[in-house]
PDB file of C-alpha atoms in Angstrom:
ATOM      1  CA  MET A  20       1.259  28.030  12.008  1.00  0.00           C
ATOM      2  CA  LYS A  21      -2.180  26.591  11.693  1.00  0.00           C
ATOM      3  CA  GLU A  22      -3.605  24.133  14.682  1.00  0.00           C
ATOM      4  CA  ARG A  23      -4.326  21.090  12.088  1.00  0.00           C
ATOM      5  CA  GLU A  24      -3.538  17.920  13.428  1.00  0.00           C
ATOM      6  CA  GLY A  25      -1.255  15.834  11.068  1.00  0.00           C
ATOM      7  CA  GLU A  26       0.606  19.366  10.275  1.00  0.00           C
ATOM      8  CA  GLN A  27       3.876  18.308  12.151  1.00  0.00           C
ATOM      9  CA  PHE A  28       4.357  15.753   8.996  1.00  0.00           C
ATOM     10  CA  ARG A  29       5.344  18.827   6.936  1.00  0.00           C
ATOM     11  CA  ALA A  30       8.333  18.626   9.149  1.00  0.00           C
ATOM     12  CA  LEU A  31       9.445  15.072   8.415  1.00  0.00           C
ATOM     13  CA  GLY A  32      12.005  14.170   5.057  1.00  0.00           C
ATOM     14  CA  VAL A  33      10.604  12.982   1.767  1.00  0.00           C
ATOM     15  CA  SER A  34       8.991   9.648   2.445  1.00  0.00           C
ATOM     16  CA  ARG A  35       8.846   6.836  -0.454  1.00  0.00           C
ATOM     17  CA  ALA A  36       5.342   7.936  -1.081  1.00  0.00           C
ATOM     18  CA  LEU A  37       6.601  11.041  -2.473  1.00  0.00           C
ATOM     19  CA  TYR A  38       9.517   9.078  -4.252  1.00  0.00           C
ATOM     20  CA  ALA A  39       7.312   8.748  -7.009  1.00  0.00           C
ATOM     21  CA  LEU A  40       6.744  12.292  -7.858  1.00  0.00           C
ATOM     22  CA  LEU A  41      10.365  12.896  -7.632  1.00  0.00           C
ATOM     23  CA  LEU A  42      10.954  10.675 -10.385  1.00  0.00           C
ATOM     24  CA  THR A  43       9.405  12.878 -12.740  1.00  0.00           C
ATOM     25  CA  LEU A  44      11.213  16.106 -11.798  1.00  0.00           C
ATOM     26  CA  PRO A  45      13.948  15.797 -14.616  1.00  0.00           C
ATOM     27  CA  LEU A  46      11.115  15.169 -17.250  1.00  0.00           C
ATOM     28  CA  LEU A  47       9.394  18.326 -15.559  1.00  0.00           C
ATOM     29  CA  ALA A  48      12.822  20.181 -16.381  1.00  0.00           C
ATOM     30  CA  ALA A  49      13.447  19.228 -19.911  1.00  0.00           C
ATOM     31  CA  CYS A  50      10.162  20.614 -20.894  1.00  0.00           C
ATOM     32  CA  GLY A  51      11.914  24.408 -19.983  1.00  0.00           C
ATOM     33  CA  SER A  52      14.740  23.796 -22.024  1.00  0.00           C
ATOM     34  CA  LYS A  53      13.478  22.109 -25.175  1.00  0.00           C
ATOM     35  CA  GLU A  54      10.991  19.824 -26.731  1.00  0.00           C
ATOM     36  CA  ARG A  55      12.237  16.232 -26.655  1.00  0.00           C
ATOM     37  CA  ALA A  56      10.707  13.073 -28.416  1.00  0.00           C
ATOM     38  CA  PRO A  57      10.129  10.261 -26.096  1.00  0.00           C
ATOM     39  CA  PRO A  58      12.006   7.266 -25.824  1.00  0.00           C
ATOM     40  CA  PRO A  59      11.047   4.362 -27.888  1.00  0.00           C
ATOM     41  CA  TYR A  60      10.504   1.980 -25.500  1.00  0.00           C
ATOM     42  CA  GLU A  61       8.349  -1.009 -25.889  1.00  0.00           C
ATOM     43  CA  LYS A  62       5.794  -2.855 -23.745  1.00  0.00           C
ATOM     44  CA  ASN A  63       6.878  -6.554 -23.638  1.00  0.00           C
ATOM     45  CA  PRO A  64       4.086  -8.481 -25.532  1.00  0.00           C
ATOM     46  CA  SER A  65       4.913 -11.382 -23.783  1.00  0.00           C
ATOM     47  CA  PRO A  66       5.883 -10.890 -20.398  1.00  0.00           C
ATOM     48  CA  LYS A  67       6.298 -13.961 -17.818  1.00  0.00           C
ATOM     49  CA  GLU A  68       6.719 -12.815 -14.701  1.00  0.00           C
ATOM     50  CA  PRO A  69       3.650 -11.868 -12.975  1.00  0.00           C
ATOM     51  CA  TYR A  70       3.580  -9.395  -9.517  1.00  0.00           C
ATOM     52  CA  ASP A  71       0.761  -8.743  -7.435  1.00  0.00           C
ATOM     53  CA  LEU A  72       0.146  -5.776  -5.715  1.00  0.00           C
ATOM     54  CA  VAL A  73      -2.239  -5.101  -2.854  1.00  0.00           C
ATOM     55  CA  LEU A  74      -3.780  -2.174  -1.035  1.00  0.00           C
ATOM     56  CA  THR A  75      -5.158  -2.687   2.013  1.00  0.00           C
ATOM     57  CA  VAL A  76      -6.837   0.757   3.946  1.00  0.00           C
ATOM     58  CA  ARG A  77      -7.363   0.200   7.708  1.00  0.00           C
ATOM     59  CA  ASP A  78      -9.648   2.377   9.225  1.00  0.00           C
ATOM     60  CA  GLY A  79     -10.023   4.779   6.624  1.00  0.00           C
ATOM     61  CA  PRO A  80     -12.959   6.382   4.505  1.00  0.00           C
ATOM     62  CA  ASP A  81     -15.416   4.632   3.119  1.00  0.00           C
ATOM     63  CA  ASP A  82     -15.371   6.253  -0.096  1.00  0.00           C
ATOM     64  CA  ILE A  83     -11.702   6.115  -0.397  1.00  0.00           C
ATOM     65  CA  GLN A  84     -10.833   4.633  -4.080  1.00  0.00           C
ATOM     66  CA  ALA A  85      -7.585   3.375  -5.898  1.00  0.00           C
ATOM     67  CA  SER A  86      -7.226   5.838  -8.905  1.00  0.00           C
ATOM     68  CA  SER A  87      -4.188   3.968 -10.929  1.00  0.00           C
ATOM     69  CA  ALA A  88      -1.663   2.663 -10.619  1.00  0.00           C
ATOM     70  CA  TYR A  89       2.451   2.226 -11.732  1.00  0.00           C
ATOM     71  CA  VAL A  90       5.558   0.533 -12.124  1.00  0.00           C
ATOM     72  CA  SER A  91       8.533   2.174 -12.819  1.00  0.00           C
ATOM     73  CA  TYR A  92      11.287   0.395 -14.724  1.00  0.00           C
ATOM     74  CA  LYS A  93      15.082   1.700 -14.438  1.00  0.00           C
ATOM     75  CA  ILE A  94      17.747   0.279 -17.657  1.00  0.00           C
ATOM     76  CA  ALA A  95      20.059  -2.106 -15.758  1.00  0.00           C
ATOM     77  CA  ASP A  96      23.534  -1.042 -17.500  1.00  0.00           C
ATOM     78  CA  GLU A  97      22.931   2.939 -19.210  1.00  0.00           C
ATOM     79  CA  ALA A  98      25.957   1.051 -21.636  1.00  0.00           C
ATOM     80  CA  CYS A  99      22.954   0.657 -23.936  1.00  0.00           C
ATOM     81  CA  LEU A 100      21.784   4.580 -23.462  1.00  0.00           C
ATOM     82  CA  PRO A 101      23.471   6.966 -26.204  1.00  0.00           C
ATOM     83  CA  PRO A 102      25.445   9.192 -24.803  1.00  0.00           C
ATOM     84  CA  ILE A 103      24.621  12.413 -23.301  1.00  0.00           C
ATOM     85  CA  ASP A 104      24.416  15.459 -25.379  1.00  0.00           C
ATOM     86  CA  ASN A 105      22.935  18.289 -23.501  1.00  0.00           C
ATOM     87  CA  PHE A 106      24.643  21.361 -21.662  1.00  0.00           C
ATOM     88  CA  GLU A 107      22.835  20.314 -18.352  1.00  0.00           C
ATOM     89  CA  GLY A 108      24.488  16.328 -18.592  1.00  0.00           C
ATOM     90  CA  VAL A 109      21.234  14.982 -17.768  1.00  0.00           C
ATOM     91  CA  ARG A 110      19.211  11.750 -19.352  1.00  0.00           C
ATOM     92  CA  TYR A 111      15.740  13.760 -18.861  1.00  0.00           C
ATOM     93  CA  GLY A 112      14.331  10.059 -17.996  1.00  0.00           C
ATOM     94  CA  THR A 113      15.542   7.915 -20.988  1.00  0.00           C
ATOM     95  CA  ASP A 114      17.379   5.788 -18.383  1.00  0.00           C
ATOM     96  CA  ARG A 115      13.535   5.016 -17.303  1.00  0.00           C
ATOM     97  CA  HIS A 116      10.294   3.890 -17.948  1.00  0.00           C
ATOM     98  CA  SER A 117       6.913   3.796 -16.623  1.00  0.00           C
ATOM     99  CA  LEU A 118       3.734   1.233 -17.357  1.00  0.00           C
ATOM    100  CA  ASP A 119       0.381   1.887 -16.029  1.00  0.00           C
ATOM    101  CA  PHE A 120      -1.899  -0.904 -14.241  1.00  0.00           C
ATOM    102  CA  ARG A 121      -5.071  -1.414 -13.076  1.00  0.00           C
ATOM    103  CA  LEU A 122      -6.088  -2.160  -9.544  1.00  0.00           C
ATOM    104  CA  LYS A 123      -9.731  -3.900  -9.193  1.00  0.00           C
ATOM    105  CA  ARG A 124     -11.742  -3.861  -5.134  1.00  0.00           C
ATOM    106  CA  VAL A 125     -11.022  -6.715  -3.948  1.00  0.00           C
ATOM    107  CA  ASN A 126     -13.441  -5.669  -0.468  1.00  0.00           C
ATOM    108  CA  ALA A 127     -14.242  -2.472   1.363  1.00  0.00           C
ATOM    109  CA  THR A 128     -10.470  -2.116   2.554  1.00  0.00           C
ATOM    110  CA  THR A 129      -8.605  -3.994  -0.580  1.00  0.00           C
ATOM    111  CA  PHE A 130      -7.118  -3.378  -4.277  1.00  0.00           C
ATOM    112  CA  LYS A 131      -5.437  -5.426  -5.972  1.00  0.00           C
ATOM    113  CA  GLY A 132      -3.630  -5.446  -9.318  1.00  0.00           C
ATOM    114  CA  ARG A 133      -1.363  -7.492 -11.518  1.00  0.00           C
ATOM    115  CA  PHE A 134       1.860  -6.028 -13.418  1.00  0.00           C
ATOM    116  CA  PHE A 135       5.045  -7.120 -14.972  1.00  0.00           C
ATOM    117  CA  ARG A 136       8.785  -7.879 -13.718  1.00  0.00           C
ATOM    118  CA  ASP A 137      10.091  -7.865 -16.982  1.00  0.00           C
ATOM    119  CA  GLY A 138       6.949  -5.578 -18.907  1.00  0.00           C
ATOM    120  CA  VAL A 139       9.211  -3.750 -20.603  1.00  0.00           C
ATOM    121  CA  LEU A 140      10.818  -5.234 -23.643  1.00  0.00           C
ATOM    122  CA  SER A 141      14.474  -5.557 -23.645  1.00  0.00           C
ATOM    123  CA  ARG A 142      16.602  -4.985 -26.969  1.00  0.00           C
ATOM    124  CA  ASP A 143      18.928  -3.133 -28.538  1.00  0.00           C
ATOM    125  CA  TYR A 144      17.174   0.402 -28.695  1.00  0.00           C
ATOM    126  CA  PHE A 145      20.350   2.820 -29.798  1.00  0.00           C
ATOM    127  CA  GLY A 146      22.649   0.712 -31.602  1.00  0.00           C
ATOM    128  CA  ARG A 147      24.812   0.434 -28.413  1.00  0.00           C
ATOM    129  CA  GLY A 148      23.616  -3.107 -27.048  1.00  0.00           C
ATOM    130  CA  ILE A 149      20.943  -4.620 -25.894  1.00  0.00           C
ATOM    131  CA  CYS A 150      19.007  -2.543 -22.788  1.00  0.00           C
ATOM    132  CA  ARG A 151      17.565  -4.400 -19.600  1.00  0.00           C
ATOM    133  CA  TRP A 152      15.028  -3.651 -17.364  1.00  0.00           C
ATOM    134  CA  LYS A 153      14.815  -3.711 -13.610  1.00  0.00           C
ATOM    135  CA  VAL A 154      11.618  -2.572 -11.253  1.00  0.00           C
ATOM    136  CA  GLU A 155      12.764   0.461  -9.725  1.00  0.00           C
ATOM    137  CA  LEU A 156       8.609   1.187  -8.026  1.00  0.00           C
ATOM    138  CA  VAL A 157       5.771  -0.107  -8.062  1.00  0.00           C
ATOM    139  CA  GLY A 158       3.378   2.476  -6.183  1.00  0.00           C
ATOM    140  CA  ALA A 159      -0.673   3.382  -6.405  1.00  0.00           C
ATOM    141  CA  PHE A 160      -2.677   6.618  -5.611  1.00  0.00           C
ATOM    142  CA  LEU A 161      -5.711   6.898  -3.995  1.00  0.00           C
ATOM    143  CA  GLU A 162      -8.473   9.871  -3.464  1.00  0.00           C
ATOM    144  CA  THR A 163     -11.898  10.016  -1.650  1.00  0.00           C
ATOM    145  CA  GLU A 164     -15.102  11.476  -3.197  1.00  0.00           C
ATOM    146  CA  LYS A 165     -14.963  14.241  -0.477  1.00  0.00           C
ATOM    147  CA  THR A 166     -11.408  15.679  -0.905  1.00  0.00           C
ATOM    148  CA  LYS A 167     -10.747  14.493  -4.201  1.00  0.00           C
ATOM    149  CA  SER A 168     -10.656  18.056  -5.451  1.00  0.00           C
ATOM    150  CA  PHE A 169      -7.683  19.363  -3.270  1.00  0.00           C
ATOM    151  CA  THR A 170      -5.912  16.817  -2.477  1.00  0.00           C
ATOM    152  CA  TYR A 171      -4.896  12.459  -2.888  1.00  0.00           C
ATOM    153  CA  PHE A 172      -2.891   9.947  -1.288  1.00  0.00           C
ATOM    154  CA  THR A 173       0.714   8.237  -3.513  1.00  0.00           C
ATOM    155  CA  THR A 174       1.945   4.930  -2.073  1.00  0.00           C
ATOM    156  CA  SER A 175       4.510   2.807  -3.132  1.00  0.00           C
ATOM    157  CA  THR A 176       6.887   0.195  -2.517  1.00  0.00           C
ATOM    158  CA  THR A 177      10.304  -1.189  -4.025  1.00  0.00           C
ATOM    159  CA  LEU A 178      10.443  -5.417  -5.162  1.00  0.00           C
ATOM    160  CA  GLU A 179      13.176  -5.592  -2.245  1.00  0.00           C
ATOM    161  CA  ASP A 180      11.305  -4.059   0.989  1.00  0.00           C
ATOM    162  CA  GLY A 181       8.200  -5.670  -0.629  1.00  0.00           C
ATOM    163  CA  SER A 182       5.872  -3.761   1.620  1.00  0.00           C
ATOM    164  CA  GLU A 183       5.109  -0.080   2.948  1.00  0.00           C
ATOM    165  CA  THR A 184       2.885   1.060   5.678  1.00  0.00           C
ATOM    166  CA  LEU A 185       1.939   4.937   5.549  1.00  0.00           C
ATOM    167  CA  TYR A 186      -0.484   6.938   7.649  1.00  0.00           C
ATOM    168  CA  THR A 187      -2.308   9.743   7.780  1.00  0.00           C
ATOM    169  CA  SER A 188      -4.653  11.874   9.258  1.00  0.00           C
ATOM    170  CA  LYS A 189      -8.694  11.488   8.926  1.00  0.00           C
ATOM    171  CA  ASP A 190      -8.619  15.177   8.805  1.00  0.00           C
ATOM    172  CA  ILE A 191      -7.671  14.802   5.478  1.00  0.00           C
ATOM    173  CA  GLN A 192      -5.467  17.402   4.399  1.00  0.00           C
ATOM    174  CA  PRO A 193      -2.847  18.254   1.283  1.00  0.00           C
ATOM    175  CA  LEU A 194       0.585  18.610   2.496  1.00  0.00           C
ATOM    176  CA  ILE A 195       0.892  22.445   1.018  1.00  0.00           C
ATOM    177  CA  ASP A 196      -2.239  24.401   1.492  1.00  0.00           C
ATOM    178  CA  ASP A 197      -2.050  26.788  -1.213  1.00  0.00           C
ATOM    179  CA  GLY A 198      -5.705  26.380  -2.683  1.00  0.00           C
ATOM    180  CA  LYS A 199      -3.850  23.899  -5.492  1.00  0.00           C
ATOM    181  CA  LYS A 200      -4.280  20.553  -5.503  1.00  0.00           C
ATOM    182  CA  HIS A 201      -1.295  18.664  -3.782  1.00  0.00           C
ATOM    183  CA  PRO A 202      -0.686  15.143  -2.259  1.00  0.00           C
ATOM    184  CA  ALA A 203      -2.061  14.953   1.551  1.00  0.00           C
ATOM    185  CA  ASN A 204       0.051  14.505   4.502  1.00  0.00           C
ATOM    186  CA  ILE A 205       1.314  11.344   5.089  1.00  0.00           C
ATOM    187  CA  THR A 206       4.573   9.285   6.779  1.00  0.00           C
ATOM    188  CA  ASP A 207       5.892   6.415   7.000  1.00  0.00           C
ATOM    189  CA  GLU A 208       5.646   3.866   9.967  1.00  0.00           C
ATOM    190  CA  GLU A 209       8.623   4.660  11.741  1.00  0.00           C
ATOM    191  CA  GLY A 210       7.973   8.451  11.447  1.00  0.00           C
ATOM    192  CA  PHE A 211       4.309   7.677  13.120  1.00  0.00           C
ATOM    193  CA  ILE A 212       5.575   5.977  16.142  1.00  0.00           C
ATOM    194  CA  ARG A 213       8.156   8.254  16.467  1.00  0.00           C
ATOM    195  CA  ASP A 214       6.131  11.468  15.861  1.00  0.00           C
ATOM    196  CA  VAL A 215       2.552  10.459  17.027  1.00  0.00           C
ATOM    197  CA  PRO A 216       1.714  10.651  20.243  1.00  0.00           C
ATOM    198  CA  GLU A 217      -0.182   7.528  21.586  1.00  0.00           C
ATOM    199  CA  ASP A 218      -3.206   8.933  22.837  1.00  0.00           C
ATOM    200  CA  GLN A 219      -3.707  10.578  19.273  1.00  0.00           C
ATOM    201  CA  ARG A 220      -3.263   7.844  16.791  1.00  0.00           C
ATOM    202  CA  SER A 221      -6.916   6.663  16.556  1.00  0.00           C
ATOM    203  CA  ASN A 222      -6.966   9.838  14.824  1.00  0.00           C
ATOM    204  CA  TYR A 223      -5.440   8.484  11.794  1.00  0.00           C
ATOM    205  CA  PHE A 224      -5.391   5.590   9.373  1.00  0.00           C
ATOM    206  CA  SER A 225      -2.807   3.398   7.363  1.00  0.00           C
ATOM    207  CA  ILE A 226      -2.438   2.311   4.148  1.00  0.00           C
ATOM    208  CA  ILE A 227      -0.834  -0.765   2.981  1.00  0.00           C
ATOM    209  CA  ILE A 228       1.232  -1.184  -0.074  1.00  0.00           C
ATOM    210  CA  SER A 229       2.638  -4.932  -0.923  1.00  0.00           C
ATOM    211  CA  THR A 230       3.853  -6.878  -3.702  1.00  0.00           C
ATOM    212  CA  THR A 231       4.722 -10.920  -4.377  1.00  0.00           C
ATOM    213  CA  PRO A 232       4.829 -12.620  -7.014  1.00  0.00           C
ATOM    214  CA  GLY A 233       2.246 -13.757  -9.015  1.00  0.00           C
ATOM    215  CA  LYS A 234       0.758 -16.926  -9.297  1.00  0.00           C
ATOM    216  CA  GLY A 235      -0.812 -18.507 -12.332  1.00  0.00           C
TER     217      GLY A 235
END
């Protein structure tokens, strides 16, 4: 094992920060079987339920940037979906849809963006009743100029939780060191307090993601 600070995070369970990546696995598996048309879902042209996402970086690199943000929706009642028609018995993403949204730097350590709880249009897409949506996950990706060639940071939360605090070493390293680009070593607050000795905690910085109902 390499004697690299933060390596201990590899032994931790998958955090919600990586859950967003796992959501894409059914889609990747589908690519290996046959070509599938994307679901016909539409962005709501007149959303009425705004939410604000705020990212706060504490004691982090000066060159950190929020590169993108997204909101992942899931169909609340799968009765509106067509029957599963493949041997694997998998929907391959037809019960989910994601929308990207912009994040703007507010100051040296804070980024802010707006998304909508009703961002996907509820309608009868398959002739089986109206598909209604719920927000499953809201997340963002960050990177630094010096390390963006080999790693990035991923963070996410739910509307129910409202916020999530993640920690990563200032000696930024990818989760997997194989010469390819991978997410950075990162852990949640519980894992940080449990696994990082107090005298080493100053060697880490935090990323806080939070969502609140928007105003105006």
